[in-house]
Tab-separated table of C-alpha atoms (C1' of nucleotides) in Angstrom:
chain	number	residue	atom	x	y	z
A	1377	ILE	CA	127.489	87.674	120.779
A	1378	PHE	CA	127.916	88.579	117.085
A	1379	SER	CA	129.026	85.053	116.368
A	1380	PHE	CA	126.042	83.661	118.180
A	1381	ASN	CA	123.700	85.971	116.317
A	1382	LEU	CA	125.196	84.858	113.047
A	1383	LEU	CA	124.648	81.259	114.063
A	1384	LEU	CA	121.067	81.873	115.162
A	1385	SER	CA	120.196	83.803	112.015
A	1386	THR	CA	121.588	81.027	109.855
A	1387	VAL	CA	119.538	78.411	111.653
A	1388	SER	CA	116.506	80.710	111.451
A	1389	ARG	CA	116.967	81.171	107.724
A	1390	ILE	CA	116.675	77.462	107.122
A	1391	LYS	CA	113.397	77.588	109.031
A	1392	ARG	CA	114.586	75.616	112.021
A	1393	TYR	CA	112.831	78.007	114.343
A	1394	LYS	CA	112.472	75.568	117.195
A	1395	ASP	CA	116.175	74.902	117.140
A	1396	VAL	CA	116.826	78.620	117.366
A	1397	ILE	CA	114.713	78.793	120.481
A	1398	LEU	CA	116.501	75.816	122.016
A	1399	MET	CA	119.844	77.387	121.231
A	1400	TYR	CA	118.723	80.662	122.688
A	1401	ASN	CA	117.702	78.927	125.895
A	1402	LYS	CA	121.131	77.356	126.122
A	1403	MET	CA	122.687	80.765	125.687
A	1404	VAL	CA	120.649	82.054	128.590
A	1405	TYR	CA	121.677	79.016	130.621
A	1406	CYS	CA	125.314	79.801	129.946
A	1407	ASN	CA	124.786	83.408	131.020
A	1408	LEU	CA	125.515	84.759	127.566
A	1409	LEU	CA	123.998	88.194	127.304
A	1410	SER	CA	121.849	88.663	124.217
A	1411	ASP	CA	121.413	91.971	122.444
A	1412	LEU	CA	118.562	93.556	120.491
A	1413	CYS	CA	119.519	91.618	117.421
A	1414	THR	CA	119.343	88.280	119.236
A	1415	LEU	CA	115.942	89.142	120.583
A	1416	ASN	CA	114.741	90.134	117.126
A	1417	ILE	CA	115.808	86.779	115.780
A	1418	LEU	CA	114.032	85.049	118.642
A	1419	LEU	CA	110.911	87.147	118.211
A	1420	ASN	CA	110.796	86.383	114.513
A	1421	CYS	CA	111.017	82.668	115.233
A	1422	PHE	CA	108.047	82.844	117.564
A	1423	CYS	CA	106.054	84.745	114.953
A	1424	ASN	CA	106.862	82.251	112.238
A	1425	LEU	CA	105.776	79.451	114.547
A	1426	LYS	CA	102.402	81.218	114.729
A	1427	ARG	CA	103.050	82.215	118.313
A	1428	VAL	CA	102.685	85.994	118.243
A	1429	ASP	CA	101.858	85.831	121.913
A	1430	LEU	CA	105.405	84.630	122.610
A	1431	GLY	CA	106.591	87.253	120.140
A	1432	PHE	CA	105.038	89.887	122.334
A	1433	SER	CA	106.699	88.287	125.358
A	1434	ALA	CA	109.997	88.746	123.587
A	1435	LEU	CA	109.051	92.363	123.064
A	1436	THR	CA	108.354	92.745	126.761
A	1437	LEU	CA	111.723	91.252	127.558
A	1438	MET	CA	113.308	93.660	125.108
A	1439	LEU	CA	111.713	96.651	126.782
A	1440	LYS	CA	112.619	95.355	130.229
A	1441	ARG	CA	116.222	95.143	129.109
A	1442	GLY	CA	116.054	98.754	127.982
A	1443	TYR	CA	116.148	98.153	124.236
A	1444	VAL	CA	114.075	100.258	121.871
A	1445	PRO	CA	112.190	98.074	119.376
A	1446	ASP	CA	113.271	98.911	115.838
A	1447	VAL	CA	111.942	98.412	112.292
A	1448	VAL	CA	112.844	94.758	112.320
A	1449	THR	CA	110.969	94.195	115.563
A	1450	PHE	CA	107.852	95.878	114.274
A	1451	THR	CA	107.939	94.220	110.876
A	1452	SER	CA	108.283	90.786	112.440
A	1453	LEU	CA	105.450	91.426	114.859
A	1454	ILE	CA	103.182	92.760	112.109
A	1455	LYS	CA	103.797	89.663	110.065
A	1456	GLY	CA	103.211	87.535	113.141
A	1457	CYS	CA	99.853	89.190	113.765
A	1458	PHE	CA	98.729	88.439	110.229
A	1459	VAL	CA	99.888	84.854	110.484
A	1460	ALA	CA	97.695	84.559	113.587
A	1461	GLY	CA	94.800	86.335	111.892
A	1462	ARG	CA	95.048	89.321	114.222
A	1463	ILE	CA	94.591	91.944	111.546
A	1464	ASP	CA	93.530	94.863	113.698
A	1465	GLU	CA	96.527	94.383	115.929
A	1466	ALA	CA	98.803	94.391	112.903
A	1467	ILE	CA	97.430	97.755	111.839
A	1468	GLY	CA	97.689	99.012	115.397
A	1469	LEU	CA	101.338	98.022	115.579
A	1470	PHE	CA	102.058	99.738	112.306
A	1471	LYS	CA	100.545	102.981	113.521
A	1472	LYS	CA	102.266	102.675	116.860
A	1473	ALA	CA	105.593	102.247	115.108
A	1474	ILE	CA	105.072	105.446	113.168
A	1475	ASN	CA	103.899	107.342	116.192
A	1476	THR	CA	106.900	106.315	118.209
A	1477	GLY	CA	109.051	107.752	115.463
A	1478	CYS	CA	110.322	104.448	114.185
A	1479	LYS	CA	111.255	104.947	110.566
A	1480	LEU	CA	109.650	102.182	108.541
A	1481	ASN	CA	110.985	100.974	105.255
A	1482	ALA	CA	109.514	99.593	102.042
A	1483	ARG	CA	109.593	96.137	103.424
A	1484	THR	CA	107.439	96.996	106.426
A	1485	TRP	CA	104.862	98.500	104.134
A	1486	ALA	CA	105.024	95.496	101.818
A	1487	THR	CA	104.452	93.208	104.792
A	1488	LEU	CA	101.401	95.175	105.821
A	1489	ILE	CA	99.927	95.305	102.315
A	1490	ASP	CA	100.663	91.646	101.849
A	1491	GLY	CA	98.789	90.789	105.024
A	1492	LEU	CA	95.839	93.046	104.334
A	1493	CYS	CA	95.378	91.980	100.740
A	1494	GLY	CA	95.969	88.371	101.661
A	1495	SER	CA	93.008	88.566	104.020
A	1496	GLY	CA	90.837	90.392	101.521
A	1497	SER	CA	90.939	93.741	103.318
A	1498	TYR	CA	91.539	95.747	100.178
A	1499	LEU	CA	89.596	98.792	101.234
A	1500	VAL	CA	91.468	98.902	104.514
A	1501	ALA	CA	94.683	98.708	102.526
A	1502	LEU	CA	93.550	101.577	100.326
A	1503	ALA	CA	92.532	103.697	103.299
A	1504	LEU	CA	95.881	103.101	104.966
A	1505	HIS	CA	97.659	103.888	101.742
A	1506	LYS	CA	95.885	107.229	101.496
A	1507	GLU	CA	96.539	108.005	105.135
A	1508	MET	CA	100.214	107.237	104.725
A	1509	ARG	CA	100.478	109.447	101.674
A	1510	LYS	CA	99.053	112.363	103.576
A	1511	ARG	CA	101.321	111.756	106.515
A	1512	ASN	CA	104.331	111.460	104.321
A	1513	ASP	CA	103.558	114.801	102.674
A	1514	VAL	CA	103.781	116.442	106.060
A	1515	PHE	CA	106.731	114.520	107.378
A	1516	ASP	CA	108.878	111.893	105.732
A	1517	VAL	CA	108.032	108.630	107.439
A	1518	GLY	CA	109.694	106.532	104.774
A	1519	PHE	CA	106.550	105.705	102.851
A	1520	LYS	CA	107.616	104.590	99.389
A	1521	PRO	CA	105.288	101.946	97.998
A	1522	ASN	CA	106.746	100.044	95.078
A	1523	ILE	CA	104.908	98.666	92.077
A	1524	ILE	CA	104.121	95.409	93.849
A	1525	CYS	CA	102.356	97.225	96.674
A	1526	TYR	CA	100.342	99.290	94.219
A	1527	SER	CA	99.611	96.242	92.139
A	1528	ARG	CA	98.233	94.217	95.008
A	1529	ILE	CA	95.816	96.948	96.024
A	1530	ILE	CA	94.820	97.706	92.436
A	1531	ASP	CA	94.123	94.050	91.759
A	1532	GLY	CA	92.169	93.676	94.982
A	1533	LEU	CA	90.007	96.688	94.197
A	1534	CYS	CA	89.346	95.334	90.713
A	1535	LYS	CA	88.219	92.038	92.153
A	1536	GLU	CA	85.805	93.875	94.426
A	1537	GLY	CA	84.358	95.600	91.383
A	1538	LEU	CA	85.859	98.931	92.407
A	1539	VAL	CA	87.595	99.730	89.116
A	1540	GLN	CA	87.172	103.455	89.503
A	1541	LYS	CA	89.194	103.418	92.704
A	1542	ALA	CA	91.711	101.116	91.072
A	1543	LYS	CA	92.108	103.476	88.132
A	1544	LYS	CA	92.602	106.412	90.467
A	1545	LEU	CA	95.297	104.549	92.346
A	1546	CYS	CA	96.970	103.670	89.079
A	1547	LEU	CA	97.052	107.350	88.117
A	1548	GLU	CA	98.551	108.198	91.477
A	1549	MET	CA	101.183	105.558	90.920
A	1550	LYS	CA	102.064	107.082	87.567
A	1551	SER	CA	102.345	110.514	89.129
A	1552	ASN	CA	104.862	109.003	91.518
A	1553	GLY	CA	106.992	107.954	88.606
A	1554	ILE	CA	106.007	104.299	88.470
A	1555	SER	CA	104.725	103.129	85.100
A	1556	PRO	CA	102.117	100.394	85.102
A	1557	ASP	CA	103.459	97.070	83.945
A	1558	VAL	CA	101.751	94.123	82.324
A	1559	VAL	CA	100.376	92.885	85.654
A	1560	VAL	CA	98.765	96.207	86.523
A	1561	TYR	CA	97.250	96.550	83.057
A	1562	THR	CA	95.931	93.001	83.210
A	1563	SER	CA	94.335	93.617	86.596
A	1564	LEU	CA	92.618	96.727	85.283
A	1565	ILE	CA	91.383	94.896	82.209
A	1566	GLU	CA	89.993	92.138	84.374
A	1567	GLY	CA	88.353	94.670	86.668
A	1568	LEU	CA	86.691	96.422	83.743
A	1569	CYS	CA	85.473	93.123	82.354
A	1570	TYR	CA	84.130	92.218	85.763
A	1571	VAL	CA	81.856	95.261	85.810
A	1572	GLY	CA	80.847	94.718	82.213
A	1573	LYS	CA	82.842	97.541	80.669
A	1574	TRP	CA	84.170	95.560	77.746
A	1575	ASP	CA	84.806	98.511	75.451
A	1576	GLU	CA	86.860	100.249	78.074
A	1577	ALA	CA	88.735	97.027	78.772
A	1578	LYS	CA	89.566	96.760	75.108
A	1579	GLY	CA	90.673	100.370	75.215
A	1580	VAL	CA	93.109	99.626	78.027
A	1581	PHE	CA	94.376	96.650	76.069
A	1582	ILE	CA	95.099	98.810	73.044
A	1583	GLY	CA	96.490	101.509	75.293
A	1584	MET	CA	99.031	99.207	76.888
A	1585	ILE	CA	100.298	98.113	73.506
A	1586	ASP	CA	100.645	101.770	72.530
A	1587	GLN	CA	102.693	102.278	75.678
A	1588	GLY	CA	104.967	99.487	74.574
A	1589	ILE	CA	103.818	97.044	77.236
A	1590	HIS	CA	103.468	93.656	75.623
A	1591	PRO	CA	100.363	91.751	76.716
A	1592	ASP	CA	101.301	88.293	77.890
A	1593	VAL	CA	99.483	84.991	78.042
A	1594	ILE	CA	97.592	85.992	81.189
A	1595	THR	CA	96.381	89.249	79.656
A	1596	PHE	CA	94.979	87.336	76.721
A	1597	THR	CA	93.435	84.715	78.973
A	1598	VAL	CA	91.619	87.431	80.890
A	1599	LEU	CA	90.188	88.834	77.653
A	1600	ILE	CA	89.297	85.385	76.397
A	1601	ASN	CA	87.657	84.477	79.678
A	1602	ASP	CA	85.418	87.510	79.538
A	1603	ARG	CA	84.308	86.841	75.977
A	1604	CYS	CA	83.613	83.217	76.808
A	1605	LYS	CA	81.568	84.058	79.870
A	1606	LYS	CA	79.569	86.549	77.818
A	1607	GLY	CA	78.715	83.917	75.244
A	1608	LYS	CA	81.035	85.349	72.591
A	1609	THR	CA	83.261	82.383	72.100
A	1610	ASP	CA	84.038	83.171	68.482
A	1611	GLU	CA	85.363	86.531	69.519
A	1612	ALA	CA	87.407	84.721	72.160
A	1613	LYS	CA	88.820	82.407	69.536
A	1614	GLY	CA	89.856	85.508	67.631
A	1615	PHE	CA	92.022	86.533	70.574
A	1616	ILE	CA	93.763	83.176	70.496
A	1617	ASP	CA	94.675	83.840	66.889
A	1618	LEU	CA	95.770	87.355	67.757
A	1619	MET	CA	97.976	86.252	70.605
A	1620	VAL	CA	99.667	83.670	68.450
A	1621	ARG	CA	100.311	86.346	65.846
A	1622	MET	CA	101.787	88.491	68.607
A	1623	GLY	CA	104.095	85.717	69.656
A	1624	GLU	CA	102.302	84.557	72.783
A	1625	ILE	CA	101.675	80.841	73.083
A	1626	PRO	CA	98.370	79.830	74.684
A	1627	ASN	CA	98.931	77.666	77.742
A	1628	SER	CA	96.573	75.151	79.295
A	1629	VAL	CA	94.686	77.838	81.213
A	1630	THR	CA	94.057	79.814	78.033
A	1631	CYS	CA	92.861	76.741	76.195
A	1632	ASN	CA	90.712	75.512	79.078
A	1633	THR	CA	89.037	78.885	79.213
A	1634	LEU	CA	88.055	78.711	75.566
A	1635	LEU	CA	87.065	75.086	75.942
A	1636	GLU	CA	84.715	76.054	78.744
A	1637	GLY	CA	83.365	78.822	76.516
A	1638	PHE	CA	82.398	76.385	73.790
A	1639	CYS	CA	80.778	74.114	76.365
A	1640	LEU	CA	78.817	76.974	77.929
A	1641	GLU	CA	77.451	77.853	74.509
A	1642	GLY	CA	76.480	74.244	74.047
A	1643	ARG	CA	78.904	73.869	71.150
A	1644	ILE	CA	80.231	70.536	72.276
A	1645	GLU	CA	81.451	69.617	68.788
A	1646	ASP	CA	83.529	72.773	68.563
A	1647	ALA	CA	84.843	72.088	72.036
A	1648	ARG	CA	85.986	68.646	70.967
A	1649	LYS	CA	87.508	70.019	67.788
A	1650	PHE	CA	89.462	72.573	69.742
A	1651	PHE	CA	90.477	69.979	72.304
A	1652	ASP	CA	91.924	67.812	69.560
A	1653	SER	CA	93.591	70.761	67.878
A	1654	MET	CA	95.399	71.521	71.125
A	1655	GLU	CA	97.407	68.383	70.738
A	1656	ASP	CA	98.164	69.132	67.093
A	1657	ASN	CA	99.357	72.626	67.934
A	1658	GLY	CA	101.459	71.394	70.785
A	1659	TYR	CA	99.449	73.279	73.384
A	1660	ASP	CA	99.519	71.856	76.868
A	1661	ARG	CA	96.606	69.987	78.324
A	1662	ASP	CA	96.023	69.254	81.965
A	1663	VAL	CA	93.433	67.646	84.238
A	1664	ILE	CA	91.225	70.693	83.945
A	1665	SER	CA	91.096	70.395	80.148
A	1666	TYR	CA	89.655	66.927	80.560
A	1667	SER	CA	87.322	67.951	83.384
A	1668	VAL	CA	85.884	70.819	81.372
A	1669	LEU	CA	85.188	68.659	78.356
A	1670	MET	CA	83.765	65.878	80.500
A	1671	LYS	CA	81.464	68.367	82.151
A	1672	GLY	CA	80.327	69.430	78.688
A	1673	TYR	CA	79.621	65.855	77.707
A	1674	CYS	CA	77.755	65.266	80.975
A	1675	LYS	CA	75.459	68.190	80.326
A	1676	HIS	CA	74.584	66.702	76.952
A	1677	GLY	CA	74.036	63.287	78.442
A	1678	MET	CA	76.881	61.877	76.383
A	1679	MET	CA	78.030	59.508	79.067
A	1680	ASP	CA	79.869	57.140	76.748
A	1681	ASP	CA	82.091	59.988	75.645
A	1682	VAL	CA	82.703	60.919	79.253
A	1683	ILE	CA	83.915	57.466	80.102
A	1684	GLU	CA	86.027	57.245	76.991
A	1685	LEU	CA	87.605	60.595	77.749
A	1686	PHE	CA	88.227	59.668	81.347
A	1687	GLU	CA	89.983	56.492	80.314
A	1688	GLU	CA	92.070	58.406	77.810
A	1689	MET	CA	93.006	60.845	80.521
A	1690	VAL	CA	94.103	58.138	82.929
A	1691	SER	CA	95.992	56.294	80.207
A	1692	LYS	CA	97.913	59.478	79.460
A	1693	GLU	CA	98.869	59.628	83.098
A	1694	TYR	CA	96.913	62.678	84.055
A	1695	LYS	CA	95.893	62.137	87.641
A	1696	PRO	CA	92.203	62.819	88.347
A	1697	ASP	CA	91.879	65.452	91.029
B	1319	G	C1'	132.574	97.795	110.788
B	1320	C	C1'	130.087	92.464	111.631
B	1321	U	C1'	124.806	89.807	112.923
B	1322	A	C1'	118.432	90.303	112.618
B	1323	A	C1'	112.559	91.011	109.429
B	1324	A	C1'	113.279	83.982	103.900
B	1325	U	C1'	115.745	90.232	98.682
B	1326	U	C1'	116.723	83.150	95.245
B	1327	A	C1'	111.040	87.640	98.494
B	1328	A	C1'	106.224	89.628	97.522
B	1329	G	C1'	101.438	91.291	92.700
B	1330	G	C1'	97.543	89.259	87.544
B	1331	A	C1'	94.207	84.294	84.320
B	1332	U	C1'	90.723	78.582	83.660
B	1333	G	C1'	86.942	73.685	85.686
B	1334	A	C1'	84.786	71.179	90.280
RNA sequence: GCUAAAUUAAGGAUGA
């Protein structure tokens, strides 16, 4: 059976889930007795085929055969529930796993956070996180969120405008010995910008540099985006200069953001100047660069320029989207 | 001891 499991897992890993099921059926036909591992592979295939219902059937079979579902079983089923949009059931399974004494690992937790954040249930994720922390203080249930898990929740909270909660979670993370990285800092900066706390955002930016965390192109783009949306495009331009001095090269997203800023301020000439300078500086352009500038021209009724720009875009083999 | 939850995994930015 080990050999068969190895075969099935290999086929499963290359995503040929249906073939796994066919092979499994042949095994049954040949009276080969499967074990828990085989059933886990099978169950996972059902879940990945968006058939959690069949996944649960596999679970039933497992129980009927006297096997005790393990971490792998639960993790697969949780993922399957999310794939099928059955969020409440995913949470229910997670709790059931803990209550039945099944020791969950970092991966199970990551799967749950991934599913919750992926469906926008950030507050649910936070509540579960808190609950798990409490539980783990009483009895070790294997709850050890890594920086990715923290980061997803922190970012989600920031996007909901709940920076205070995000900051608190970040402090908790630190107290657990995990230092915030560039992604976490960037999320917090974006969250602060989102609620209009620019000074505090700038403070975090300076703070991260003090901590030796180098802001990257995304960090700068977040700052630039905020300044642009607040009508402070010159200040935004200043950040482009700063990032270059700090060794970060603006990418197309960074440039598009500033381009949009100029357009929003009605400074179409400056937008064009910057657009041209992008080429000179070797900064990347993409379809969005053209779209943004064309939108600017449209708003000013400069239709000839729009057409000219569009033709230039097509001639440079940028595909209109 | 070998096989299972894609650990070559999973988190942050721009226009429409």
